[in-house]
Amino acid sequence: MTMHYRILGGTGIEVSAHCLGTMMFGAAGNSDHDECVRIIHAALDQGINFVDTADMYSAGESEEIVGKALRGRRDDIVLATKVHFRMGEGPNRSGNSRRWIIKEVEESLKRLQTDWIDLYQVHRPDHTTDIEETLSTLTDLVHQGKIRAFGCSTFPAEEIVEAHHVAERRGLMRFRTEQPPYSLLARGIETSVLPVCQRLGMGVLTWSPLASGFLTGRYRKGQPIDLTTGRAALTPARFDPALPVNVTKLNIVEQLMEVADGIGCSLPDLAVAFTVAHPGVTSVIVGPRTMNQLEALLKGASLTLDDATLDRIDEIVPPGTNTYHPDGVWRPLSLTDTARRRRPLADRSAA
């Protein structure tokens, strides 16, 4: 297998079309450090040169595992990590403030056993912190040599545009990448996020191509779903077959299985190949927990979907369609804060 490489958001850095995600390394997934190191090494040996982690994955344990795995190989790897989510008890241990970013980048560097981070990403928006403060801090870190470039993750299109304009007005460096969820069941970013990133020349590394496991083929219509183990135990609402949104997903999975069977591939192969095929996507994050999962994902890396297959997928899940909300961790205040969607009672009528 010969892995393809693409330029990351105008940085000149070449990254593999598959990025190794490490969210499942550590207590939240695979707690065997030696096995996780072997998985990372196997991915690198197959041509993956892009590794993505985050400070909050297993409370820093994932970064520690990655640091162990990259000893002696650091110069050949494009290393990405993220900051935002809470790390420990007490105030000021999360978010996108200057205070927290400066503190936490040092902690990530220690856990990763490295002097620099190639791509440092803001894991989610923080509406308590002015975006200028965040961009200014990240720009300083580039000038200090602690990070090479920075990006954002799961930002709405309008906030990506706002950050770009703030950087331009203030003479700051800008977000070079965005990391959004993208899969056959969650195509919402095709409407605005991907076009905005393409227009601004940003790299895009997408996460959850298997839709939190829904596109593994493990969950099928008419078959019992065990809500007490694995991902289903963590977020049962995403898998409960009694919920209408999951009925819709199960129906779509059956149709996608037919597409995969028709071209002689597995459903996971189809799912990952679909995301790789979009011209706005630079790299697709694949996050195995075991060596068998990695080998299965790499086996399908050379799959090319022709126009007829992509047309059939568009018929099943129209472009820009989200069959469910793909990010169960963060949603914009415009949706979650009712006061932003409802005028005061006395001011709700037209007359």
PDB file of N, CA and C in Angstrom, residues 15 22 51 58-59 72 76 92 100 144 166 197 217-218 248 279 313 347-348:
ATOM      1  N   VAL A  15       0.887  15.772   4.800  1.00  0.00           N
ATOM      2  CA  VAL A  15       0.328  14.798   5.741  1.00  0.00           C
ATOM      3  C   VAL A  15      -0.362  13.683   4.977  1.00  0.00           C
ATOM      4  N   THR A  22      -6.022   9.054  18.310  1.00  0.00           N
ATOM      5  CA  THR A  22      -5.624   8.292  19.494  1.00  0.00           C
ATOM      6  C   THR A  22      -6.594   8.451  20.660  1.00  0.00           C
ATOM      7  N   VAL A  51      -0.433  12.140  13.278  1.00  0.00           N
ATOM      8  CA  VAL A  51      -1.001  11.581  14.507  1.00  0.00           C
ATOM      9  C   VAL A  51      -1.726  12.691  15.251  1.00  0.00           C
ATOM     10  N   SER A  58      -8.465  10.558  27.807  1.00  0.00           N
ATOM     11  CA  SER A  58      -8.071   9.780  28.992  1.00  0.00           C
ATOM     12  C   SER A  58      -7.248  10.627  29.960  1.00  0.00           C
ATOM     13  N   ALA A  59      -7.653  11.900  30.088  1.00  0.00           N
ATOM     14  CA  ALA A  59      -7.040  12.820  31.053  1.00  0.00           C
ATOM     15  C   ALA A  59      -5.528  12.912  30.885  1.00  0.00           C
ATOM     16  N   GLY A  72      12.435   8.569  19.064  1.00  0.00           N
ATOM     17  CA  GLY A  72      13.291   8.167  17.960  1.00  0.00           C
ATOM     18  C   GLY A  72      12.677   8.342  16.588  1.00  0.00           C
ATOM     19  N   ASP A  76       9.967  12.561  11.874  1.00  0.00           N
ATOM     20  CA  ASP A  76       9.250  12.086  10.692  1.00  0.00           C
ATOM     21  C   ASP A  76       7.735  12.219  10.816  1.00  0.00           C
ATOM     22  N   ASN A  92     -10.609  27.930  35.894  1.00  0.00           N
ATOM     23  CA  ASN A  92      -9.476  28.277  35.023  1.00  0.00           C
ATOM     24  C   ASN A  92      -8.624  27.086  34.620  1.00  0.00           C
ATOM     25  N   TRP A 100      -4.982  29.758  30.259  1.00  0.00           N
ATOM     26  CA  TRP A 100      -5.076  28.304  30.205  1.00  0.00           C
ATOM     27  C   TRP A 100      -4.253  27.716  29.068  1.00  0.00           C
ATOM     28  N   GLN A 144       7.376  31.622  19.528  1.00  0.00           N
ATOM     29  CA  GLN A 144       8.266  31.023  20.528  1.00  0.00           C
ATOM     30  C   GLN A 144       8.798  29.663  20.084  1.00  0.00           C
ATOM     31  N   VAL A 166     -10.713  38.628  12.230  1.00  0.00           N
ATOM     32  CA  VAL A 166     -10.018  39.192  13.393  1.00  0.00           C
ATOM     33  C   VAL A 166      -8.508  39.084  13.201  1.00  0.00           C
ATOM     34  N   CYS A 197     -13.861  26.615   4.395  1.00  0.00           N
ATOM     35  CA  CYS A 197     -12.466  26.195   4.544  1.00  0.00           C
ATOM     36  C   CYS A 197     -11.741  26.184   3.200  1.00  0.00           C
ATOM     37  N   GLY A 217     -21.102  -1.734  10.791  1.00  0.00           N
ATOM     38  CA  GLY A 217     -21.867  -2.927  10.434  1.00  0.00           C
ATOM     39  C   GLY A 217     -22.286  -3.728  11.657  1.00  0.00           C
ATOM     40  N   ARG A 218     -21.873  -3.269  12.808  1.00  0.00           N
ATOM     41  CA  ARG A 218     -22.194  -3.971  14.056  1.00  0.00           C
ATOM     42  C   ARG A 218     -23.648  -3.764  14.457  1.00  0.00           C
ATOM     43  N   THR A 248     -34.028   5.876  11.831  1.00  0.00           N
ATOM     44  CA  THR A 248     -33.599   6.449  10.554  1.00  0.00           C
ATOM     45  C   THR A 248     -32.185   5.999  10.205  1.00  0.00           C
ATOM     46  N   PRO A 279     -13.090  16.915  -2.061  1.00  0.00           N
ATOM     47  CA  PRO A 279     -11.926  17.766  -2.355  1.00  0.00           C
ATOM     48  C   PRO A 279     -11.574  18.733  -1.237  1.00  0.00           C
ATOM     49  N   ILE A 313     -24.927   7.038  -3.181  1.00  0.00           N
ATOM     50  CA  ILE A 313     -24.863   7.513  -1.796  1.00  0.00           C
ATOM     51  C   ILE A 313     -25.650   8.818  -1.647  1.00  0.00           C
ATOM     52  N   ASP A 347     -43.209  40.247  23.992  1.00  0.00           N
ATOM     53  CA  ASP A 347     -42.732  40.788  22.726  1.00  0.00           C
ATOM     54  C   ASP A 347     -42.748  39.765  21.603  1.00  0.00           C
ATOM     55  N   ARG A 348     -43.579  38.715  21.757  1.00  0.00           N
ATOM     56  CA  ARG A 348     -43.559  37.622  20.788  1.00  0.00           C
ATOM     57  C   ARG A 348     -44.631  37.725  19.697  1.00  0.00           C
TER      58      ARG A 348
END
